[in-house]
mmCIF file of C-alpha atoms in Angstrom:
data_model
loop_
_atom_site.group_PDB
_atom_site.id
_atom_site.type_symbol
_atom_site.label_atom_id
_atom_site.label_comp_id
_atom_site.label_asym_id
_atom_site.label_seq_id
_atom_site.Cartn_x
_atom_site.Cartn_y
_atom_site.Cartn_z
ATOM 1 C CA MET H 1 87.945 32.152 -39.076
ATOM 2 C CA VAL H 2 85.758 34.063 -41.114
ATOM 3 C CA LEU H 3 86.595 35.737 -44.684
ATOM 4 C CA SER H 4 83.636 38.024 -45.970
ATOM 5 C CA VAL H 5 83.242 40.528 -48.385
ATOM 6 C CA THR H 6 81.063 43.591 -47.850
ATOM 7 C CA GLY H 7 79.004 45.448 -50.378
ATOM 8 C CA ASP H 8 81.505 48.347 -50.972
ATOM 9 C CA GLY H 9 84.103 45.107 -51.859
ATOM 10 C CA THR H 10 85.888 45.435 -48.387
ATOM 11 C CA LEU H 11 87.396 41.631 -47.328
ATOM 12 C CA THR H 12 86.759 41.429 -43.616
ATOM 13 C CA VAL H 13 88.758 38.848 -41.677
ATOM 14 C CA ASP H 14 86.961 37.780 -38.461
ATOM 15 C CA PRO H 15 89.199 35.394 -36.255
ATOM 16 C CA HIS H 16 86.083 34.611 -33.905
ATOM 17 C CA PHE H 17 83.744 32.392 -36.106
ATOM 18 C CA PRO H 18 80.947 30.904 -33.556
ATOM 19 C CA ARG H 19 80.992 27.177 -34.098
ATOM 20 C CA GLU H 20 79.695 24.395 -32.098
ATOM 21 C CA SER H 21 81.371 23.506 -28.869
ATOM 22 C CA GLU H 22 82.764 20.244 -30.281
ATOM 23 C CA LYS H 23 86.399 20.390 -30.804
ATOM 24 C CA LEU H 24 88.428 19.586 -34.126
ATOM 25 C CA VAL H 25 90.864 17.183 -33.397
ATOM 26 C CA LYS H 26 93.679 15.687 -35.167
ATOM 27 C CA THR H 27 95.704 12.569 -34.342
ATOM 28 C CA ILE H 28 99.274 12.173 -35.585
ATOM 29 C CA ASP H 29 100.952 8.558 -35.229
ATOM 30 C CA VAL H 30 104.433 8.741 -35.379
ATOM 31 C CA THR H 31 106.988 5.991 -35.580
ATOM 32 C CA GLN H 32 110.895 5.374 -35.272
ATOM 33 C CA GLY H 33 111.235 6.102 -38.635
ATOM 34 C CA THR H 34 109.172 9.464 -38.907
ATOM 35 C CA ASP H 35 110.982 11.830 -40.711
ATOM 36 C CA PRO H 36 111.084 15.288 -37.999
ATOM 37 C CA ARG H 37 110.514 17.752 -41.090
ATOM 38 C CA ALA H 38 107.735 15.595 -42.072
ATOM 39 C CA LEU H 39 106.279 15.810 -38.624
ATOM 40 C CA THR H 40 107.200 19.373 -38.671
ATOM 41 C CA ARG H 41 104.915 19.855 -41.940
ATOM 42 C CA GLN H 42 101.993 18.024 -40.629
ATOM 43 C CA LEU H 43 102.020 19.934 -37.403
ATOM 44 C CA ILE H 44 101.707 23.287 -39.253
ATOM 45 C CA GLY H 45 99.261 21.893 -41.557
ATOM 46 C CA SER H 46 97.046 20.948 -38.780
ATOM 47 C CA TYR H 47 97.306 24.018 -36.799
ATOM 48 C CA VAL H 48 96.751 26.347 -39.862
ATOM 49 C CA THR H 49 93.710 23.952 -40.993
ATOM 50 C CA GLY H 50 92.515 24.979 -37.481
ATOM 51 C CA TYR H 51 92.528 21.908 -35.296
ATOM 52 C CA ASP H 52 91.923 22.847 -31.799
ATOM 53 C CA VAL H 53 93.809 19.529 -30.452
ATOM 54 C CA ILE H 54 96.611 18.079 -32.059
ATOM 55 C CA GLU H 55 97.347 14.475 -30.480
ATOM 56 C CA ILE H 56 100.508 12.872 -31.464
ATOM 57 C CA ARG H 57 100.648 9.106 -30.515
ATOM 58 C CA ALA H 58 103.267 6.496 -30.686
ATOM 59 C CA LYS H 59 103.681 2.833 -29.921
ATOM 60 C CA GLY H 60 106.147 3.282 -26.951
ATOM 61 C CA ARG H 61 108.243 6.121 -26.478
ATOM 62 C CA ILE H 62 108.429 9.011 -28.803
ATOM 63 C CA PRO H 63 112.124 9.283 -29.971
ATOM 64 C CA VAL H 64 114.547 12.092 -28.893
ATOM 65 C CA GLU H 65 114.432 14.126 -32.168
ATOM 66 C CA LEU H 66 110.715 13.679 -32.707
ATOM 67 C CA ARG H 67 110.121 15.038 -28.932
ATOM 68 C CA ARG H 68 112.362 18.175 -29.723
ATOM 69 C CA THR H 69 110.590 18.806 -33.262
ATOM 70 C CA ILE H 70 107.149 18.925 -31.220
ATOM 71 C CA GLN H 71 108.248 21.056 -28.410
ATOM 72 C CA ASP H 72 109.973 23.389 -30.818
ATOM 73 C CA PHE H 73 106.430 23.442 -32.970
ATOM 74 C CA ALA H 74 104.779 24.236 -29.381
ATOM 75 C CA ARG H 75 106.783 27.158 -28.591
ATOM 76 C CA ARG H 76 106.381 28.559 -31.880
ATOM 77 C CA VAL H 77 102.484 28.599 -31.759
#
């Protein structure tokens, strides 16, 4: 996204900013003790920051509560 100010003071927001083909990737590591609310904040922050890919990793299985959090986030965006 590009924000620019024109000569007459108008603010222009352009969601299509040309950039290199390299994708921005954010990796979030979760554990059994990860707070679902903290994970939601990390996901929203990564999305708003403009990451193209958000990877969620865990050693072993992702706990059910965190899977629900991830699924809810994916449905919203």
